[in-house]
Structure formats: structure tokens, C-alpha cells
Tab-separated table of C-alpha atoms in Angstrom:
chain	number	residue	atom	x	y	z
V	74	UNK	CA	0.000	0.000	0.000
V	75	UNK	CA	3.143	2.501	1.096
V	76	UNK	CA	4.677	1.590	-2.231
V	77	UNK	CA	1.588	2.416	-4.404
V	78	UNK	CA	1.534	5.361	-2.918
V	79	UNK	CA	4.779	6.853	-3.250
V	80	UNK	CA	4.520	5.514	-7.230
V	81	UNK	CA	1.669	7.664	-7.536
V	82	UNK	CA	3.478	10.320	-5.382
V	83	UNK	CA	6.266	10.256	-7.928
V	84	UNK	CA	4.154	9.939	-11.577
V	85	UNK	CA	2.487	13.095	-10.069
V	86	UNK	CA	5.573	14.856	-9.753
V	87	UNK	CA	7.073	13.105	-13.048
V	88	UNK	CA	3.949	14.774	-14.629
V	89	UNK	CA	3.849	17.803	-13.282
V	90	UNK	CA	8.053	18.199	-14.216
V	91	UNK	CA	6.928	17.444	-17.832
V	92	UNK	CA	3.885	20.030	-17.660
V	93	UNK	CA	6.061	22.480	-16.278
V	94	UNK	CA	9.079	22.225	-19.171
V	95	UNK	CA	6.363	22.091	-21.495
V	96	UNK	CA	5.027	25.490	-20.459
V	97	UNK	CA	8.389	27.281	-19.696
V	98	UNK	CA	9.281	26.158	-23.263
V	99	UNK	CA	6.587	27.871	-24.852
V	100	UNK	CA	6.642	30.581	-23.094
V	101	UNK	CA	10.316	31.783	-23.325
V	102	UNK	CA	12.164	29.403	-26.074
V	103	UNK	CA	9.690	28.599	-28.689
V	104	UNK	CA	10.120	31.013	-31.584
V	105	UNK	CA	8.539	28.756	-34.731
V	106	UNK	CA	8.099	30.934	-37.832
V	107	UNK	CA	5.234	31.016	-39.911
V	108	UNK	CA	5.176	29.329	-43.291
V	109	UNK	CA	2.782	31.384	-44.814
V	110	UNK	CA	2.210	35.444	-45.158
V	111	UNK	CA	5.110	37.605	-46.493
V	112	UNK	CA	5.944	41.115	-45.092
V	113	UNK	CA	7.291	43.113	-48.308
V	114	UNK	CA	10.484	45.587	-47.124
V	115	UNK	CA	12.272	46.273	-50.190
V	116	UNK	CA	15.342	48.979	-50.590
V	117	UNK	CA	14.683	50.319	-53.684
V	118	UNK	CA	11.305	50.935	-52.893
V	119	UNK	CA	12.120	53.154	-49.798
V	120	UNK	CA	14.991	54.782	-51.633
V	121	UNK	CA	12.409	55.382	-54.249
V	122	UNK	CA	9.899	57.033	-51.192
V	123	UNK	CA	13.294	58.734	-49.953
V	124	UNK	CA	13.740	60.519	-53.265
V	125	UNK	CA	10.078	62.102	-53.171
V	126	UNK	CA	10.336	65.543	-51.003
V	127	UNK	CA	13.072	67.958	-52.416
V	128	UNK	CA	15.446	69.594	-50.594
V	129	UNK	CA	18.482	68.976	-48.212
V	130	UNK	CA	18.817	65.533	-46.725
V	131	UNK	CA	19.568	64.909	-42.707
V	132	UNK	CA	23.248	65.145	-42.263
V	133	UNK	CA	23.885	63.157	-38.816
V	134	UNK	CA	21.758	61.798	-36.484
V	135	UNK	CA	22.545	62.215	-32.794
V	136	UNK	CA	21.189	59.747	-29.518
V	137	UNK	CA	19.530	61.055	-26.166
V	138	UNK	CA	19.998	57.760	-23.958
V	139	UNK	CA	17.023	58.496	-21.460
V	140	UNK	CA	17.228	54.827	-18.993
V	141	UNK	CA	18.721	52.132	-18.297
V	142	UNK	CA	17.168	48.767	-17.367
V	143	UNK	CA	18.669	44.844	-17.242
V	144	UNK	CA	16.299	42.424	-17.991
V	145	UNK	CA	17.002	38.890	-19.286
V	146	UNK	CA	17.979	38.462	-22.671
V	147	UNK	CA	15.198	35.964	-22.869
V	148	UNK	CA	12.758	38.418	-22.708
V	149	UNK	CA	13.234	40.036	-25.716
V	150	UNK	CA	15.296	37.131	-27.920
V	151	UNK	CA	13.200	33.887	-27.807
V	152	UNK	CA	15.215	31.003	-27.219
V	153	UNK	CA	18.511	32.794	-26.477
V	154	UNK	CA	19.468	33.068	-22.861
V	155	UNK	CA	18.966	33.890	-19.543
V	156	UNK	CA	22.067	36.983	-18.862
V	157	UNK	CA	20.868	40.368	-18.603
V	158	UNK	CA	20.833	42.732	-21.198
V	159	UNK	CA	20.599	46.246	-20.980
V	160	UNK	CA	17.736	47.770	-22.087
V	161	UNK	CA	17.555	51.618	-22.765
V	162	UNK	CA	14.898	53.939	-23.412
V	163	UNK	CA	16.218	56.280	-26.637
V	164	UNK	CA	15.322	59.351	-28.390
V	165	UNK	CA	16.752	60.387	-32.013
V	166	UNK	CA	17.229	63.210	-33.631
V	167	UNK	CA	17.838	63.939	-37.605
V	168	UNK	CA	19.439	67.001	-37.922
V	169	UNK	CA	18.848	68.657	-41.033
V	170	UNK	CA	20.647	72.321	-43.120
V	171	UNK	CA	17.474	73.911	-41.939
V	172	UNK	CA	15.573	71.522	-39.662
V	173	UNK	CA	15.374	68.783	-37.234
V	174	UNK	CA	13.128	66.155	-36.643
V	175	UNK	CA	12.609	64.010	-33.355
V	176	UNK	CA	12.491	59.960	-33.574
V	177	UNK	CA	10.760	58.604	-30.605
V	178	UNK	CA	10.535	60.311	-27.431
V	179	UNK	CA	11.460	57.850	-24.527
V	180	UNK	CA	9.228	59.342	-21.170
V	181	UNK	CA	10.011	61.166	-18.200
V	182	UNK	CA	11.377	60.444	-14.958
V	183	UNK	CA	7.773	59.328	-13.660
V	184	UNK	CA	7.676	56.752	-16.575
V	185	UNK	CA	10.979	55.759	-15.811
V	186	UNK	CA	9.636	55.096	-12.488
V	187	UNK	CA	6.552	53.259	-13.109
V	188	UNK	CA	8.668	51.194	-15.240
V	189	UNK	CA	10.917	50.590	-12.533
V	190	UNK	CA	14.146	51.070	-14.146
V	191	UNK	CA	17.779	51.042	-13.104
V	192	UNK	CA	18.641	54.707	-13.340
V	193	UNK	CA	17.413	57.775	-14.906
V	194	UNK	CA	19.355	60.744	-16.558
V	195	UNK	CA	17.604	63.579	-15.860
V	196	UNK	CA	20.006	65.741	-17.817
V	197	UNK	CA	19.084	63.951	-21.056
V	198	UNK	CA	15.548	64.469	-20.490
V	199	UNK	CA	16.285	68.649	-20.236
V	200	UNK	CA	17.971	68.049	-23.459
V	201	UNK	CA	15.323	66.169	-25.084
V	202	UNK	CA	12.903	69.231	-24.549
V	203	UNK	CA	14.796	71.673	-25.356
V	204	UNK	CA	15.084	69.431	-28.620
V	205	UNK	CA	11.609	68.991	-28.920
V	206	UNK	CA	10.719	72.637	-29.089
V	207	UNK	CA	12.949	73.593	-31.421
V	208	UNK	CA	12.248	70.544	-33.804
V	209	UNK	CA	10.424	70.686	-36.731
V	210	UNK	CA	8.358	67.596	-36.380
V	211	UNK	CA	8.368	65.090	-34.112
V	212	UNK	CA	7.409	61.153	-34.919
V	213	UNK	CA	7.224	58.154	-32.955
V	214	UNK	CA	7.474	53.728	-33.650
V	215	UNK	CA	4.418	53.141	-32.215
V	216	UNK	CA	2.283	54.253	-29.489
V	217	UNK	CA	3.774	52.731	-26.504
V	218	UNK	CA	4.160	55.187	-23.399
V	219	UNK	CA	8.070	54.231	-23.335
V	220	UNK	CA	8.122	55.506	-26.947
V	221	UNK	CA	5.343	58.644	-27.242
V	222	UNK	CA	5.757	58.992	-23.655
V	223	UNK	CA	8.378	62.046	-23.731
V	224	UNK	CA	5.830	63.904	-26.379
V	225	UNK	CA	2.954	63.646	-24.588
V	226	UNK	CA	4.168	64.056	-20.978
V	227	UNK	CA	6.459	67.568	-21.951
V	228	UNK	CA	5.855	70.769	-20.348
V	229	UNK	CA	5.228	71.768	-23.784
V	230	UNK	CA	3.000	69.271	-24.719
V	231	UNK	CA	-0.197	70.713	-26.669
V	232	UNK	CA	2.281	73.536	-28.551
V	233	UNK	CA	4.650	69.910	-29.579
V	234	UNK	CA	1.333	68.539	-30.498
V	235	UNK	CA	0.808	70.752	-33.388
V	236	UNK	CA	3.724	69.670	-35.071
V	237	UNK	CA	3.694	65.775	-33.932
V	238	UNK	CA	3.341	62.989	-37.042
V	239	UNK	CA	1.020	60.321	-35.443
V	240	UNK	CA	-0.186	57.713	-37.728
V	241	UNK	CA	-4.281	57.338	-37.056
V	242	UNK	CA	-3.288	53.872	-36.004
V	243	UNK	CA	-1.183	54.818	-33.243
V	244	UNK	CA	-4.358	57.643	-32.430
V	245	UNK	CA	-6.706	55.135	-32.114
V	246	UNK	CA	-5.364	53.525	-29.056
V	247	UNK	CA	-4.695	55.968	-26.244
V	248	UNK	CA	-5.114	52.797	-23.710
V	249	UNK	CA	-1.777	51.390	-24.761
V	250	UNK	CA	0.115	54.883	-24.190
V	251	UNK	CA	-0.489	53.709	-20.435
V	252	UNK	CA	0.274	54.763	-17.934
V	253	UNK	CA	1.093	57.934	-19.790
V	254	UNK	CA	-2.216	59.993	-20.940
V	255	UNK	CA	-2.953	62.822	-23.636
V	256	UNK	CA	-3.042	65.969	-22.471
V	257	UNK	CA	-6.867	66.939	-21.623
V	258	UNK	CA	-8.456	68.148	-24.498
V	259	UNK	CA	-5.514	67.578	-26.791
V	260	UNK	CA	-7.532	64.345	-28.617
V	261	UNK	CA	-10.433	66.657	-29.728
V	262	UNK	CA	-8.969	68.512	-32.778
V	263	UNK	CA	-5.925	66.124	-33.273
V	264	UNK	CA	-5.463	65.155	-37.303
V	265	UNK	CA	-3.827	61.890	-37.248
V	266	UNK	CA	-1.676	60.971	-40.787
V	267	UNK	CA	-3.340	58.342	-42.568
V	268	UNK	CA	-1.421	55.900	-44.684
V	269	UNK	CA	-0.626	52.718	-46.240
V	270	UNK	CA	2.809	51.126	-46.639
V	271	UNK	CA	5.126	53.754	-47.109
V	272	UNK	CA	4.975	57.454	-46.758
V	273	UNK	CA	7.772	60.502	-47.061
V	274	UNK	CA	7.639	63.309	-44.371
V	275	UNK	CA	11.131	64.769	-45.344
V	276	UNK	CA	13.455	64.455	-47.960
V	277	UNK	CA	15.227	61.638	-47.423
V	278	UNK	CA	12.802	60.366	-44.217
V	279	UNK	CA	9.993	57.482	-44.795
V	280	UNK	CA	7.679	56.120	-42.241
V	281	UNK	CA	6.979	52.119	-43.024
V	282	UNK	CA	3.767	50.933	-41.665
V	283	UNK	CA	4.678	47.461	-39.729
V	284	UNK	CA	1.300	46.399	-37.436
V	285	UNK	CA	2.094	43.834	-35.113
V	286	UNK	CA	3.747	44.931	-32.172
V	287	UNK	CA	1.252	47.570	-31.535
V	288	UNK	CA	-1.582	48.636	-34.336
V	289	UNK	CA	0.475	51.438	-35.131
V	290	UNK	CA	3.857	50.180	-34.856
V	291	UNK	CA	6.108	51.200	-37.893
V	292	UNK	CA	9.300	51.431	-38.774
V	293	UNK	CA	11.368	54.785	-40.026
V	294	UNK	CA	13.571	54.900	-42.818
V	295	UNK	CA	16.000	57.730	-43.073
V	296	UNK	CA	18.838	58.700	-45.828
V	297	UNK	CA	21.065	60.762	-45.354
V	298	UNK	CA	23.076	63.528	-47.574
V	299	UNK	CA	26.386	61.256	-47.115
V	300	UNK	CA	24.132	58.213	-48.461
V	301	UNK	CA	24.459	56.571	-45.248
V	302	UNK	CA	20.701	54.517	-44.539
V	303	UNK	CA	19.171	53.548	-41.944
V	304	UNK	CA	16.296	52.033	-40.257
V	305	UNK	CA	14.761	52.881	-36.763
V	306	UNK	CA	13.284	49.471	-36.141
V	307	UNK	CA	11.269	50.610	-33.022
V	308	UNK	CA	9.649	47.368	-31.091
V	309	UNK	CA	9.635	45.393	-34.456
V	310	UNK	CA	13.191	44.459	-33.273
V	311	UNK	CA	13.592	45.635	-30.179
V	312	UNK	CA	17.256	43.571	-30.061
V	313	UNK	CA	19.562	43.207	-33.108
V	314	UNK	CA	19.939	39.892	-32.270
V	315	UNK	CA	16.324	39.342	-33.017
V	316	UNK	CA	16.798	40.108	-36.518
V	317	UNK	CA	20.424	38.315	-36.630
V	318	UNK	CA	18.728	34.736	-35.693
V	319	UNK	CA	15.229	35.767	-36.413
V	320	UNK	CA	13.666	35.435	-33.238
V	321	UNK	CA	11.212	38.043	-31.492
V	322	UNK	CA	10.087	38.703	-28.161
V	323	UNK	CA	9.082	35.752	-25.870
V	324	UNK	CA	5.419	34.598	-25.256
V	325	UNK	CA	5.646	35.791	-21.525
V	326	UNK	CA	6.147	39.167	-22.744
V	327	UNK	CA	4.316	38.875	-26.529
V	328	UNK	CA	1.010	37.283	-25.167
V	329	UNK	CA	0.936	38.419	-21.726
V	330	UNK	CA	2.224	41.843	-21.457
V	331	UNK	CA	2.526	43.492	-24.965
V	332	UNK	CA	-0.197	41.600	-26.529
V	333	UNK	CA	1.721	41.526	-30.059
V	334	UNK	CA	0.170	39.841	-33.253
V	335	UNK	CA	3.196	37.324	-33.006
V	336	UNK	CA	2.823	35.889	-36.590
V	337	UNK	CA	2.946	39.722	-38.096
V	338	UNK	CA	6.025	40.801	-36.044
V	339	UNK	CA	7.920	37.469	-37.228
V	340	UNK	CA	7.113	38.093	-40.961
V	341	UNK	CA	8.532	41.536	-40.024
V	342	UNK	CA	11.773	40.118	-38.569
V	343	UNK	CA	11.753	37.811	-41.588
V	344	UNK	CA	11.810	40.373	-43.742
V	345	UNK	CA	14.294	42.155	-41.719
V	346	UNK	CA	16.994	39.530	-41.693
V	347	UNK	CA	15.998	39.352	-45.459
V	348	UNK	CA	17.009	42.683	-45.632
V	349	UNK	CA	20.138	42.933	-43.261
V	350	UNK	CA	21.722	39.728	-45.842
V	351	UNK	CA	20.711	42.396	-49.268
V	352	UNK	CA	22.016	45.256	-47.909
V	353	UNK	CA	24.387	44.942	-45.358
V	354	UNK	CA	25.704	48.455	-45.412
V	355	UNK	CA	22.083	49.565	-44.245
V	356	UNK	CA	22.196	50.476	-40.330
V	357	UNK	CA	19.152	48.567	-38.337
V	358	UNK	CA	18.700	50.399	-35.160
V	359	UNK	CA	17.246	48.092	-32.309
V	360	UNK	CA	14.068	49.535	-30.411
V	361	UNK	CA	15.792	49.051	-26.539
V	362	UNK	CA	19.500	47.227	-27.235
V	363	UNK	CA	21.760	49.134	-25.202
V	364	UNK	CA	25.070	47.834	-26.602
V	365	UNK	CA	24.358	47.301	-30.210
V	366	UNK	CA	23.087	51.546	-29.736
V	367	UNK	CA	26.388	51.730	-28.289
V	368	UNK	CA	28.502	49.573	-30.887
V	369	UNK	CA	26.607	52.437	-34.031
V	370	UNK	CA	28.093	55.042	-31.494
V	371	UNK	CA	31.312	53.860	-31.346
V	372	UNK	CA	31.283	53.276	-35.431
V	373	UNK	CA	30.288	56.669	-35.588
V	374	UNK	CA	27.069	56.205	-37.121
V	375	UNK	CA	25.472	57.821	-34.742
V	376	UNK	CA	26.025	60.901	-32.496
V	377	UNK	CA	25.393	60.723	-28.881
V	378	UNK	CA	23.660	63.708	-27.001
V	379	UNK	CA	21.404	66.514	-28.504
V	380	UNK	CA	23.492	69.191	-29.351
V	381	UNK	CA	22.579	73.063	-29.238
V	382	UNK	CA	22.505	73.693	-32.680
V	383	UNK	CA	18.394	72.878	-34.395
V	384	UNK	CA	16.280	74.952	-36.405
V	385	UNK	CA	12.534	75.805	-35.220
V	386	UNK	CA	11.795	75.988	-39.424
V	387	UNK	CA	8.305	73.790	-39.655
V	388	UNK	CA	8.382	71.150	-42.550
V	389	UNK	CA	6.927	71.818	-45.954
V	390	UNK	CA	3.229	72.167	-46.748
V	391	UNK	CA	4.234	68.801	-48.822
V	392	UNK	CA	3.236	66.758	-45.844
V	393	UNK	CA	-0.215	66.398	-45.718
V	394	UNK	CA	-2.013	65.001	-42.381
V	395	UNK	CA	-4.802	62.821	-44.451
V	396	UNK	CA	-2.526	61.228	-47.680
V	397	UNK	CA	-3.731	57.703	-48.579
V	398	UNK	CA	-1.463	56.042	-50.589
């Protein structure tokens, strides 16, 4: 009788073991890609977009690193390991002859709090103000608070909002800017853009519409005068190695927290890698991977910390806030 019992002690335990690898495999290693769908991302059509808006192209592009924060590798790589990697919270800016424009907008130091992060420069976040007044547009990935955040939680933020790019995807879903909020009353007489694919807001500057992560994640395309390209990946990738072994986010963060359309953000990263093996001289810029934003620092592809110079010039009445393309 004793020894039926501890049998059935131990197949319990033998079954719960297997349960228990099953789930922790599909939540943080499985990474199967789908067989079917295509996500198109082709370089001469966004040089092609590039080439649509005269004038003078960005020159450099300079880095506001706003927070720090280790999580495990994991997290963000399906499959890969368990070591921390250091996440940061970014903001870009393309600085133009006669204008700037701002690429994503981290948050402030409450954000950084709520998201409970390792440390905080609240220097950076002075600088990415200032920038943000003076800039001549300013445009976001998607509509995450970590990512809109800075925007919409500014001192300045209904005189910013006149001159903000936000795709009517990224409009329609105030709940997942969380815990950051619009301004009251700035919704009311907000114009999102509308559009499809691809679309030009500067010369040499193309926003790539890529649902998945959020509704309206997207990517950004920039040239610059040198010929230099690059692409601001946003959450798509938010880890270079994501698009090196074509991996994305785990389920524990995909299905649980983010809520991603997992099948859209791998045909994304699909098309990424795709794209990385074409054109290898292109520069992918990771959504949060603190050392591969370091390693483009150290190559010199990008410049870190807002400098003084900008122009206040607004963009040309070629960018229109309702183009369907």
C-alpha cells in the first residue's frame, strides 16, 4: 500500500516536471516561424519614397539615452538566454541644413519610475525638450508610453502637439500609451496621418507601416546627404539579435504583457533579416539594445547627445495630415 503510494506520489511529480518544461518552453524558447504570409520591405522601394520631397537631406543623427534597465535576454530574444541585457529607453534626432526632426521620445522620470528602471538621466531628459521645441516635427514607432511617452508628458506638450506625425493607427489607441495619458483636451482637434505602406515626411525620411507589435507600430527609414541609410526598427526588433537569428520577443512578454500579433512581427523580422543579408551596409537600429546603440556610437554612425545647434523651421506644406497612398 506505502509503495503504491509513493509511485503515484512520484508519476504526479514526473507529470507535473513534464507540464512544467512544457510550459516554460513555450513561453520563453519557442520562436517557430510562420510558413505562410510575407511582409514586403524592399530597398529600392524606400529609396524610391526617400527621393520624393526635395530639398536637403539629414546630415547626422545624434542619440539622447534616457534609462537604463537589465532584464534577461530571454525576454526580448526567444530562445537565447537567460544573462541580462541592458535595455535603454532612446530618443533620435535627424538634424537637417534647416531643420530637425525628433524619432521617438522615450518618457520622463515618472515613466521611468513606473517602469521601474535602473537609473534615470535627468540631464538627457532637459535636453530632449529643449530638442523637442525647437524641432520641426516630431514622430514616434508606435504608441507605446516608453516611446510617445516624452511627447505627450512635456511641459510643452499641446504647442509639440501641433507639429507631432502620429499615424491614425497609433491615435486610435490611447489605452496602450499607459500609464502615460494625452493631455486633456488635446484628442479633440488632433489630425492623425493616414497611410498605407510607405509614406515621405522629409526628404530623405519614410515612415513604413509594420502592425504587429502595436496597431500602429512602424518602422522609419531615413537617408542621409552622405548616403548613409538607416532604419529605426522601433519594437519590431527591439534587439539586433532578433533580426540576426530571427527570433522576437518571448510569449511571456508577446502574449501576456505586450499583446503583439506574433505571426505579423515574425514576418517583419523575416523580412528584416531578409534585408540585413541584401544590404548589409544599411544600419538597423534596435528599439531598446543598449550595446548594439552603443557599438553604431562607437562606429560613428550615430552621435550621442542633442546638441545646441536645431532649427525651429516647420516642414513643408508637402506633408499632408490625411494622404492615402
Amino acid at each position: 500500500m506505502r509503495r503504491s503510494r509513493v509511485r503515484t506520489i512520484l508519476t504526479a511529480l514526473a507529470v507535473i516536471a513534464v507540464f512544467g518544461f512544457l510550459a516554460a518552453y513555450w513561453l520563453f524558447y519557442d520562436n517557430r516561424l510562420p510558413t505562410k504570409g510575407h511582409f514586403e520591405l524592399d530597398s529600392a522601394a524606400l529609396h524610391r519614397e526617400a527621393a520624393l520631397l526635395p530639398g536637403p537631406k539629414a546630415t547626422s543623427i545624434e542619440v539622447e539615452i534616457l534609462s537604463h534597465r537589465n532584464v534577461p535576454k530571454i525576454a526580448l530574444v526567444a530562445g537565447s538566454d537567460w544573462g541580462a541585457l541592458d535595455t535603454v529607453r532612446a530618443s533620435y534626432r535627424l538634424m537637417f541644413p534647416d531643420r530637425s526632426i525628433i524619432v521617438d521620445t522615450a518618457y520622463d522620470a515618472a515613466g521611468s519610475h513606473a517602469n521601474h528602471d535602473d537609473s534615470y538621466d535627468a540631464q538627457s531628459w532637459q535636453r530632449l525638450v529643449a530638442a523637442m521645441r525647437t524641432a520641426s516635427a516630431i514622430v514616434v514607432t508606435h504608441e507605446h508610453g516608453d516611446h510617445i511617452g516624452g511627447l505627450l508628458t512635456s511641459p510643452d506638450a499641446p504647442d509639440l502637439l501641433t507639429k507631432a506625425i502620429v499615424s491614425q493607427a497609433q491615435f486610435d489607441h490611447p489605452d496602450l500609451t499607459l500609464p502615460v495619458r494625452w493631455p486633456r483636451g488635446s484628442r479633440e482637434h488632433f489630425v492623425p496621418l493616414r497611410y498605407i505602406g510607405l509614406h515621405a515626411i522629409a526628404p530623405g525620411v519614410v515612415l513604413v507601416a509594420a502592425p504587429g507589435h502595436t496597431p500602429g507600430s512602424q518602422m522609419i527609414y531615413v537617408e542621409l546627404a552622405n548616403g548613409r541609410r538607416y532604419l529605426f526598427m522601433g519594437d519590431v526588433a527591439s534587439a539586433a539579435d532578433d533580426v540576426r537569428l530571427q527570433r522576437i520577443r518571448s510569449r511571456m512578454v508577446t502574449d501576456f504583457m505586450t499583446r503583439d500579433d506574433r505571426t505579423a512581427v515574425m514576418l517583419q523580422t523575416m523580412a528584416l533579416h531578409r534585408l540585413a543579408a541584401a544590404e548589409p551596409k544599411m544600419t538597423l537600429v534596435p528599439g531598446h539594445d543598449g550595446p548594439a546603440i552603443a557599438a553604431l556610437e562607437g562606429a560613428h554612425l550615430l552621435r550621442r547627445g542633442f546638441s545646441l545647434e536645431a532649427s525651429n523651421d516647420r516642414l513643408p506644406s508637402t506633408i499632408a495630415a490625411d494622404s492615402n497612398k
